[in-house]
Tab-separated table of C-alpha atoms in Angstrom:
chain	number	residue	atom	x	y	z
X	18	MET	CA	25.055	19.612	18.472
X	19	ARG	CA	22.410	20.395	21.064
X	20	SER	CA	18.759	20.281	20.090
X	21	GLN	CA	16.823	23.438	20.788
X	22	PHE	CA	13.294	23.106	22.133
X	23	VAL	CA	10.742	25.356	20.441
X	24	GLN	CA	7.095	25.183	21.424
X	25	ILE	CA	4.853	24.204	18.538
X	26	GLY	CA	1.994	26.642	18.409
X	27	ILE	CA	1.189	29.735	16.408
X	28	VAL	CA	4.882	30.337	15.819
X	29	GLY	CA	5.271	26.838	14.397
X	30	LEU	CA	2.309	27.249	12.080
X	31	VAL	CA	3.602	30.570	10.814
X	32	ALA	CA	7.006	29.051	10.165
X	33	LEU	CA	5.423	26.212	8.240
X	34	SER	CA	3.379	28.650	6.208
X	35	LEU	CA	6.384	30.779	5.353
X	36	ILE	CA	8.419	27.832	4.202
X	37	ALA	CA	5.513	26.516	2.167
X	38	CYS	CA	5.287	29.840	0.362
X	39	SER	CA	9.016	30.059	-0.183
X	40	ASP	CA	9.313	26.616	-1.787
X	41	ASP	CA	9.354	27.635	-5.439
X	42	LYS	CA	10.472	24.273	-6.839
X	43	ARG	CA	8.319	22.744	-9.529
X	44	GLU	CA	8.203	19.255	-8.065
X	45	LEU	CA	4.867	17.845	-7.006
X	46	LEU	CA	6.070	17.689	-3.436
X	47	ALA	CA	5.252	19.481	-0.246
X	48	PRO	CA	7.863	21.602	1.512
X	49	GLN	CA	9.684	19.979	4.372
X	50	ALA	CA	8.682	20.740	7.930
X	51	PRO	CA	10.555	23.708	9.450
X	52	SER	CA	13.952	22.454	10.537
X	53	LYS	CA	14.043	24.799	13.540
X	54	LEU	CA	11.083	23.079	15.214
X	55	ILE	CA	13.335	20.646	17.025
X	56	ILE	CA	12.005	18.831	20.062
X	57	PHE	CA	14.034	15.629	20.252
X	58	ASN	CA	17.228	14.383	18.726
X	59	PRO	CA	16.738	13.387	15.954
X	60	PRO	CA	13.860	15.842	15.511
X	61	PRO	CA	10.446	14.448	14.559
X	62	ARG	CA	8.755	15.870	11.510
X	63	LEU	CA	5.486	17.739	11.813
X	64	GLN	CA	2.549	15.666	10.627
X	65	ASN	CA	2.071	17.640	7.448
X	66	PRO	CA	-0.915	16.334	5.422
X	67	ASP	CA	1.222	16.753	2.290
X	68	ASP	CA	3.965	14.454	3.544
X	69	PHE	CA	4.496	11.468	1.300
X	70	LEU	CA	4.368	8.226	3.316
X	71	ASP	CA	4.278	5.333	0.833
X	72	ILE	CA	5.812	4.727	-2.561
X	73	ALA	CA	5.330	1.772	-4.903
X	74	ALA	CA	6.959	1.013	-8.248
X	75	GLY	CA	5.650	-1.312	-10.966
X	76	ASP	CA	7.074	-2.238	-14.341
X	77	TYR	CA	6.484	1.102	-16.043
X	78	HIS	CA	4.712	3.216	-13.449
X	79	THR	CA	5.129	4.615	-9.957
X	80	CYS	CA	2.601	5.675	-7.307
X	81	ALA	CA	2.991	7.542	-4.032
X	82	ARG	CA	0.582	8.179	-1.141
X	83	LYS	CA	0.425	11.286	0.999
X	84	ARG	CA	-0.544	11.424	4.659
X	85	ASN	CA	-3.881	12.977	3.623
X	86	GLY	CA	-4.684	9.849	1.578
X	87	ASN	CA	-4.099	11.336	-1.869
X	88	VAL	CA	-2.452	8.902	-4.292
X	89	TYR	CA	-0.466	10.190	-7.272
X	90	CYS	CA	0.746	8.002	-10.142
X	91	TRP	CA	2.897	8.531	-13.215
X	92	GLY	CA	4.103	6.435	-16.139
X	93	VAL	CA	1.963	3.729	-17.757
X	94	GLU	CA	-0.328	1.324	-15.905
X	95	GLY	CA	-2.578	-0.195	-18.517
X	96	GLY	CA	-3.555	3.083	-20.191
X	97	PRO	CA	-2.020	6.218	-21.707
X	98	VAL	CA	1.266	7.720	-20.545
X	99	ASP	CA	1.105	10.130	-17.621
X	100	SER	CA	4.421	11.954	-17.951
X	101	VAL	CA	3.925	13.809	-14.666
X	102	PRO	CA	2.100	12.777	-11.474
X	103	LYS	CA	-1.663	12.502	-11.693
X	104	LEU	CA	-4.037	12.411	-8.742
X	105	MET	CA	-5.553	8.933	-8.987
X	106	TRP	CA	-7.331	8.323	-5.688
X	107	GLN	CA	-8.206	9.999	-2.415
X	108	GLY	CA	-8.679	8.485	1.026
X	109	ALA	CA	-6.073	5.724	0.763
X	110	THR	CA	-4.445	4.177	3.825
X	111	GLN	CA	-2.274	1.653	1.928
X	112	ILE	CA	-1.079	1.200	-1.651
X	113	ASP	CA	0.996	-1.317	-3.584
X	114	ALA	CA	1.895	-1.777	-7.234
X	115	GLY	CA	2.083	-4.799	-9.498
X	116	SER	CA	3.516	-5.004	-12.988
X	117	SER	CA	0.809	-2.879	-14.603
X	118	HIS	CA	-1.713	-2.224	-11.841
X	119	THR	CA	-2.059	-0.567	-8.452
X	120	CYS	CA	-4.296	-1.441	-5.515
X	121	GLY	CA	-4.990	0.130	-2.156
X	122	LEU	CA	-7.201	0.211	0.903
X	123	ASN	CA	-9.268	3.019	2.367
X	124	SER	CA	-9.970	3.666	6.039
X	125	ALA	CA	-12.952	1.279	5.943
X	126	GLY	CA	-10.771	-1.576	4.667
X	127	ALA	CA	-12.340	-1.545	1.211
X	128	ALA	CA	-9.977	-2.546	-1.604
X	129	TYR	CA	-9.727	-0.639	-4.876
X	130	CYS	CA	-7.580	-1.394	-7.923
X	131	TRP	CA	-6.817	0.218	-11.254
X	132	GLY	CA	-4.577	-0.293	-14.299
X	133	GLY	CA	-4.039	-3.451	-16.311
X	134	GLY	CA	-6.496	-6.243	-15.613
X	135	ASN	CA	-5.609	-8.854	-18.211
X	136	GLN	CA	-5.135	-11.606	-15.608
X	137	GLY	CA	-7.892	-10.561	-13.238
X	138	GLN	CA	-5.499	-8.670	-10.957
X	139	LEU	CA	-8.035	-5.864	-10.474
X	140	GLY	CA	-10.484	-8.252	-8.822
X	141	LEU	CA	-13.503	-6.905	-10.660
X	142	GLY	CA	-15.406	-10.202	-10.610
X	143	ASN	CA	-15.362	-13.464	-12.530
X	144	GLY	CA	-14.909	-12.957	-16.244
X	145	GLN	CA	-13.943	-9.292	-15.968
X	146	TYR	CA	-10.375	-9.212	-17.297
X	147	THR	CA	-10.493	-5.575	-18.293
X	148	THR	CA	-8.422	-2.443	-17.739
X	149	TYR	CA	-9.670	0.435	-15.606
X	150	ASN	CA	-7.800	3.715	-15.540
X	151	THR	CA	-9.613	4.897	-12.417
X	152	PRO	CA	-9.881	3.098	-9.044
X	153	TRP	CA	-12.592	0.460	-8.996
X	154	PRO	CA	-13.881	-1.476	-5.973
X	155	VAL	CA	-12.713	-5.069	-5.697
X	156	ALA	CA	-15.572	-7.545	-5.940
X	157	GLY	CA	-16.440	-10.085	-3.297
X	158	PRO	CA	-15.489	-13.763	-3.557
X	159	GLY	CA	-17.200	-15.659	-6.350
X	160	TRP	CA	-19.730	-14.188	-8.705
X	161	ASN	CA	-21.973	-12.394	-6.242
X	162	GLY	CA	-20.017	-12.338	-2.992
X	163	THR	CA	-20.121	-9.359	-0.645
X	164	PRO	CA	-16.900	-7.296	-0.842
X	165	LEU	CA	-14.533	-8.107	1.996
X	166	VAL	CA	-12.968	-5.832	4.588
X	167	TYR	CA	-9.171	-6.052	4.434
X	168	THR	CA	-6.490	-5.127	6.931
X	169	SER	CA	-3.564	-5.360	4.499
X	170	ILE	CA	-3.029	-5.578	0.758
X	171	GLY	CA	-0.127	-6.480	-1.518
X	172	ALA	CA	0.311	-6.346	-5.292
X	173	GLY	CA	2.978	-7.793	-7.560
X	174	GLY	CA	3.257	-9.133	-11.074
X	175	TYR	CA	-0.267	-9.879	-12.264
X	176	SER	CA	-1.627	-10.651	-8.816
X	177	THR	CA	-3.082	-9.001	-5.731
X	178	CYS	CA	-3.642	-10.441	-2.246
X	179	GLY	CA	-5.403	-9.108	0.820
X	180	THR	CA	-5.828	-10.213	4.419
X	181	ALA	CA	-9.424	-10.412	5.642
X	182	SER	CA	-10.922	-11.730	8.879
X	183	THR	CA	-11.458	-15.159	7.326
X	184	GLY	CA	-8.031	-15.526	5.735
X	185	VAL	CA	-5.855	-14.461	2.829
X	186	PHE	CA	-7.584	-13.882	-0.485
X	187	CYS	CA	-5.791	-13.488	-3.813
X	188	TRP	CA	-6.944	-12.508	-7.268
X	189	GLY	CA	-5.106	-12.559	-10.559
X	190	GLN	CA	-2.526	-15.289	-11.161
X	191	LEU	CA	-1.871	-16.115	-7.507
X	192	GLY	CA	-5.592	-16.638	-7.067
X	193	ASN	CA	-5.292	-19.868	-9.047
X	194	THR	CA	-2.980	-22.121	-7.040
X	195	LEU	CA	-3.323	-25.049	-9.431
X	196	ASN	CA	-2.587	-23.116	-12.632
X	197	PRO	CA	-1.269	-19.560	-12.086
X	198	SER	CA	-0.943	-19.003	-15.839
X	199	VAL	CA	-4.714	-18.483	-15.821
X	200	GLY	CA	-5.694	-15.697	-13.451
X	201	VAL	CA	-8.816	-15.475	-11.299
X	202	ALA	CA	-10.805	-12.238	-11.528
X	203	SER	CA	-12.333	-12.279	-8.046
X	204	PRO	CA	-10.881	-12.834	-4.559
X	205	THR	CA	-10.169	-16.501	-3.832
X	206	LEU	CA	-9.421	-17.891	-0.375
X	207	ILE	CA	-5.918	-19.381	-0.240
X	208	THR	CA	-5.584	-22.540	1.835
X	209	ASN	CA	-3.028	-25.215	2.637
X	210	ALA	CA	-3.256	-28.950	2.002
X	211	GLY	CA	-5.850	-29.413	4.715
X	212	GLY	CA	-8.049	-26.638	3.385
X	213	THR	CA	-6.989	-24.288	6.182
X	214	SER	CA	-6.296	-20.595	5.647
X	215	TYR	CA	-4.741	-18.080	8.020
X	216	SER	CA	-5.930	-14.599	8.964
X	217	GLY	CA	-3.121	-13.449	11.249
X	218	PHE	CA	-0.833	-11.747	8.752
X	219	THR	CA	-0.266	-8.080	9.467
X	220	SER	CA	1.169	-7.343	6.027
X	221	LEU	CA	1.627	-9.044	2.662
X	222	ALA	CA	4.416	-8.939	0.077
X	223	VAL	CA	3.496	-10.132	-3.407
X	224	GLY	CA	6.049	-10.974	-6.100
X	225	VAL	CA	5.613	-12.153	-9.669
X	226	ASP	CA	4.742	-15.766	-8.851
X	227	HIS	CA	5.111	-15.985	-5.088
X	228	ALA	CA	3.966	-14.142	-1.990
X	229	CYS	CA	4.881	-13.843	1.681
X	230	GLY	CA	2.854	-12.991	4.735
X	231	TYR	CA	4.382	-11.198	7.708
X	232	ILE	CA	3.321	-11.489	11.351
X	233	ASN	CA	4.637	-8.539	13.343
X	234	TRP	CA	4.114	-9.948	16.856
X	235	ALA	CA	5.959	-13.179	15.958
X	236	GLU	CA	8.512	-11.443	13.688
X	237	VAL	CA	8.214	-14.181	11.082
X	238	ALA	CA	7.467	-14.259	7.347
X	239	ASP	CA	6.044	-17.342	5.641
X	240	CYS	CA	5.835	-17.687	1.859
X	241	TRP	CA	4.081	-19.694	-0.837
X	242	GLY	CA	3.934	-19.964	-4.644
X	243	GLY	CA	6.795	-20.358	-7.096
X	244	ASP	CA	10.050	-21.652	-5.633
X	245	ASN	CA	12.008	-22.720	-8.723
X	246	PHE	CA	14.837	-20.356	-7.765
X	247	GLY	CA	14.280	-20.594	-4.022
X	248	GLN	CA	12.261	-17.347	-3.960
X	249	ALA	CA	9.772	-18.779	-1.456
X	250	GLY	CA	12.678	-19.641	0.832
X	251	VAL	CA	11.646	-23.282	0.979
X	252	ASP	CA	13.912	-26.291	0.475
X	253	PRO	CA	12.488	-28.012	-2.641
X	254	THR	CA	13.396	-31.403	-1.190
X	255	THR	CA	11.120	-30.884	1.806
X	256	ALA	CA	8.502	-28.512	0.387
X	257	ILE	CA	4.839	-29.446	0.204
X	258	PHE	CA	3.411	-28.634	-3.210
X	259	TYR	CA	-0.137	-28.252	-4.449
X	260	PRO	CA	-1.137	-31.558	-6.091
X	261	GLY	CA	0.275	-31.957	-9.587
X	262	THR	CA	2.197	-28.656	-9.454
X	263	SER	CA	5.578	-27.258	-8.447
X	264	ILE	CA	3.874	-24.512	-6.462
X	265	VAL	CA	4.771	-24.402	-2.779
X	266	MET	CA	1.682	-24.660	-0.617
X	267	PHE	CA	0.337	-21.750	1.397
X	268	THR	CA	2.588	-20.429	4.192
X	269	MET	CA	5.570	-22.723	4.281
X	270	PRO	CA	8.197	-21.717	6.876
X	271	ASN	CA	11.622	-20.552	5.719
X	272	GLN	CA	14.989	-20.082	7.387
X	273	LEU	CA	14.632	-16.379	8.182
X	274	GLY	CA	13.640	-17.365	11.693
X	275	ASN	CA	11.729	-15.182	14.148
X	276	ALA	CA	13.736	-11.988	13.769
X	277	VAL	CA	12.074	-10.443	10.710
X	278	ALA	CA	11.094	-6.761	10.746
X	279	ARG	CA	9.441	-6.630	7.297
X	280	VAL	CA	9.565	-8.483	3.976
X	281	SER	CA	9.617	-7.541	0.275
X	282	ALA	CA	8.920	-9.973	-2.576
X	283	GLY	CA	10.535	-9.275	-5.943
X	284	SER	CA	10.342	-11.048	-9.269
X	285	ASP	CA	12.093	-14.309	-8.385
X	286	PHE	CA	13.718	-13.355	-5.097
X	287	THR	CA	12.756	-12.127	-1.659
X	288	CYS	CA	14.448	-9.774	0.804
X	289	ALA	CA	13.729	-9.008	4.435
X	290	ASP	CA	14.724	-6.428	7.024
X	291	MET	CA	15.960	-8.155	10.172
X	292	THR	CA	15.112	-6.906	13.651
X	293	GLY	CA	18.772	-6.941	14.656
X	294	GLY	CA	19.701	-4.785	11.658
X	295	GLY	CA	20.707	-5.709	8.163
X	296	VAL	CA	18.993	-7.307	5.184
X	297	GLU	CA	18.797	-10.920	4.053
X	298	CYS	CA	17.731	-12.148	0.611
X	299	PHE	CA	17.092	-15.495	-1.094
X	300	GLY	CA	16.085	-16.748	-4.535
X	301	TYR	CA	17.289	-15.841	-8.026
X	302	ASN	CA	20.794	-14.387	-8.152
X	303	LEU	CA	21.877	-14.155	-11.790
X	304	TYR	CA	22.610	-10.425	-11.475
X	305	GLY	CA	23.700	-10.414	-7.849
X	306	GLN	CA	20.293	-9.374	-6.533
X	307	LEU	CA	20.903	-11.304	-3.310
X	308	GLY	CA	23.650	-8.766	-2.574
X	309	ASN	CA	25.960	-11.301	-0.925
X	310	GLY	CA	29.021	-10.757	-3.109
X	311	ASN	CA	28.169	-13.651	-5.439
X	312	SER	CA	26.243	-13.720	-8.711
X	313	GLY	CA	25.269	-16.094	-11.482
X	314	SER	CA	22.531	-18.688	-11.880
X	315	GLY	CA	24.613	-21.219	-9.933
X	316	THR	CA	24.271	-19.108	-6.805
X	317	ASN	CA	20.466	-19.199	-6.615
X	318	THR	CA	19.448	-20.394	-3.169
X	319	PHE	CA	16.523	-20.782	-0.791
X	320	ILE	CA	18.888	-20.122	2.122
X	321	PRO	CA	18.821	-16.473	3.290
X	322	GLN	CA	21.966	-14.559	2.344
X	323	THR	CA	23.163	-11.528	4.262
X	324	VAL	CA	23.536	-8.491	2.020
X	325	SER	CA	27.136	-7.306	2.113
X	326	GLY	CA	27.705	-4.403	4.475
X	327	SER	CA	24.026	-4.307	5.390
X	328	GLY	CA	24.418	-4.143	9.149
X	329	GLN	CA	22.438	-0.897	9.281
X	330	PHE	CA	20.280	-1.325	6.176
X	331	HIS	CA	16.495	-1.157	6.414
X	332	GLY	CA	13.489	-0.459	4.214
X	333	VAL	CA	14.590	-2.982	1.587
X	334	SER	CA	12.608	-3.147	-1.650
X	335	ALA	CA	13.006	-6.075	-4.066
X	336	GLY	CA	12.342	-5.252	-7.715
X	337	VAL	CA	12.521	-7.441	-10.800
X	338	VAL	CA	16.310	-7.712	-11.174
X	339	HIS	CA	17.591	-5.366	-8.477
X	340	ALA	CA	16.979	-4.333	-4.882
X	341	CYS	CA	17.545	-1.204	-2.820
X	342	ALA	CA	17.646	-0.243	0.854
X	343	LEU	CA	18.512	2.684	3.118
X	344	ASP	CA	21.259	2.930	5.706
X	345	GLN	CA	20.967	4.395	9.202
X	346	ASN	CA	21.558	7.899	7.832
X	347	GLY	CA	18.921	7.622	5.094
X	348	ALA	CA	21.412	7.181	2.244
X	349	ALA	CA	20.254	4.817	-0.517
X	350	PHE	CA	22.117	1.746	-1.767
X	351	CYS	CA	21.154	-0.607	-4.597
X	352	TRP	CA	22.459	-3.907	-5.986
X	353	GLY	CA	21.721	-6.364	-8.803
X	354	ASN	CA	21.241	-5.411	-12.454
X	355	GLY	CA	21.670	-1.743	-13.313
X	356	LEU	CA	21.935	-1.570	-17.104
X	357	SER	CA	19.158	1.022	-17.286
X	358	GLY	CA	20.478	3.053	-14.369
X	359	GLN	CA	18.167	1.575	-11.719
X	360	LEU	CA	21.056	1.284	-9.250
X	361	GLY	CA	21.392	5.066	-9.306
X	362	ASN	CA	25.179	5.065	-9.032
X	363	GLY	CA	25.654	7.282	-12.090
X	364	ALA	CA	26.531	4.547	-14.587
X	365	SER	CA	25.216	1.512	-16.442
X	366	VAL	CA	26.063	-1.631	-14.489
X	367	ALA	CA	25.381	-5.125	-15.816
X	368	SER	CA	25.665	-6.749	-12.417
X	369	SER	CA	26.645	-5.751	-8.911
X	370	SER	CA	26.489	-8.381	-6.206
X	371	THR	CA	27.305	-5.809	-3.519
X	372	PRO	CA	25.388	-2.604	-2.686
X	373	LEU	CA	26.389	0.557	-4.563
X	374	ALA	CA	25.762	4.002	-3.141
X	375	VAL	CA	23.150	6.060	-4.976
X	376	THR	CA	24.586	9.372	-6.140
X	377	GLY	CA	23.187	12.845	-5.513
X	378	GLY	CA	23.742	13.248	-1.798
X	379	HIS	CA	20.039	12.991	-0.912
X	380	THR	CA	18.670	11.174	2.111
X	381	TYR	CA	15.417	9.247	2.002
X	382	ARG	CA	12.523	8.009	4.144
X	383	ALA	CA	11.327	5.207	1.850
X	384	ILE	CA	12.437	3.525	-1.373
X	385	ALA	CA	10.738	1.379	-4.031
X	386	ALA	CA	12.397	-0.789	-6.684
X	387	GLY	CA	10.395	-1.424	-9.855
X	388	ARG	CA	11.212	-3.339	-13.006
X	389	LEU	CA	14.102	-1.227	-14.301
X	390	HIS	CA	13.670	1.918	-12.237
X	391	THR	CA	13.720	3.068	-8.622
X	392	CYS	CA	11.959	5.888	-6.793
X	393	ALA	CA	12.360	7.163	-3.241
X	394	ILE	CA	10.782	9.687	-0.891
X	395	GLY	CA	13.418	12.165	0.245
X	396	THR	CA	13.672	13.448	3.788
X	397	ASP	CA	12.967	16.823	2.161
X	398	ASN	CA	9.595	15.313	1.086
X	399	HIS	CA	10.539	15.502	-2.566
X	400	ILE	CA	10.410	12.330	-4.629
X	401	TYR	CA	13.448	11.311	-6.676
X	402	CYS	CA	13.605	8.593	-9.350
X	403	TRP	CA	16.294	6.962	-11.476
X	404	GLY	CA	16.577	4.220	-14.089
X	405	GLN	CA	14.512	3.446	-17.160
X	406	ASN	CA	12.223	6.241	-18.315
X	407	ASN	CA	10.762	4.974	-21.596
X	408	SER	CA	7.233	5.316	-20.194
X	409	ARG	CA	7.936	8.359	-17.994
X	410	GLN	CA	8.008	6.168	-14.898
X	411	LEU	CA	10.541	8.630	-13.460
X	412	GLY	CA	7.924	11.377	-13.442
X	413	THR	CA	9.940	13.764	-15.600
X	414	TRP	CA	11.845	13.940	-18.856
X	415	ILE	CA	15.579	13.204	-18.844
X	416	PHE	CA	17.856	15.298	-21.056
X	417	ASP	CA	21.457	14.780	-22.110
X	418	ALA	CA	24.133	17.478	-22.233
X	419	ASN	CA	22.866	18.566	-25.666
X	420	GLY	CA	19.283	18.922	-24.515
X	421	HIS	CA	18.088	15.744	-26.192
X	422	VAL	CA	15.609	13.477	-24.436
X	423	VAL	CA	17.116	10.176	-23.273
X	424	THR	CA	15.348	7.068	-22.000
X	425	ASN	CA	17.461	6.338	-18.931
X	426	GLY	CA	18.477	8.368	-15.899
X	427	PHE	CA	21.543	7.072	-14.079
X	428	SER	CA	21.230	9.295	-11.016
X	429	PRO	CA	18.275	10.629	-8.992
X	430	ASN	CA	16.005	13.114	-10.749
X	431	PRO	CA	13.204	15.011	-8.989
X	432	VAL	CA	9.654	14.129	-9.932
X	433	GLN	CA	7.986	17.211	-11.374
X	434	ALA	CA	4.429	18.518	-11.325
X	435	GLN	CA	4.776	20.260	-14.678
X	436	ASP	CA	6.131	18.787	-17.874
X	437	PRO	CA	9.579	20.384	-18.388
X	438	LYS	CA	9.832	19.367	-22.015
């Protein structure tokens, strides 16, 4: 089919306005850009300020960021239930979610966090292990340090890490490399055995007890932290550990090589998009979350495993016991544990070691796997979620055929701005 060139000008703006007015759906989502404004094949979308760009899923909450910097969250993150999306922050350039908290950066590189802070993951300062239900600026290192300027941020579990000009700083459990069971409430510089840090990471992926840093120009991802299931991708027989611990030292190389496009750290496993196409995962595999056709605790490995049929997969997101990715057409696939419907294939699945297609026929731009739920940004700019909904982390109520509220959704449901109950 031939693409038709249409000049974007007053006509384009009128078309956008008309479609915006005609979108009578109740979802908290902007209308898609006019499909007739085609310039290239495939057509680029207009840079609509209401486009959703980022999505992050925690244990019982989900957050999404629009192009205009507005961040909306729903579910529970350390406070009361928000059954529909709530505007939490404005001016964000990045966001990420941990188990019960969310953090982000603004255009000045200042870090803000909110939600559960029981392990210091909000970075409010030494001794401040409290919960904040509104964004709060992250403190500087130590008691009275000046807040840092960050270029990237990552959140996972009860930890947060950010890249500053002087290195990688973590707060929460990963801020304490010698005893992660006791979190640190202010940013702490992470170093290797020689006391050396590294400031060249362009992005960070934080899991429950491990983290990875990605360098885009080198196309490599190095990890550190817990490796008891191989989730740091390091051979335990050759790993260098922090003294007196089983914690892999800062930025140990793995076997992904120098062909990594991006990385995602889950609970006890890690997945990465590869520059040549496809997804590779390593770590815990009891439920088949490595996606390689095998499952069971005996198949845990630090050696990267190619996800079955993933030659065109990208955008992988590693959750707690499952992972999801998109194919070249924007269709979503998930694998691992799906008892609560987080695989989105329309049924409860105890374990799938190969990717299952998500039902509903939607196509997506981005996807995020949480604890027992998944959410994704559709190419229509609507957000769809599936899986566990006991804390309204799906952003709507789920009803059965008799109109009764149920706690799990086994196929994608649109996030809604108004409570439909």
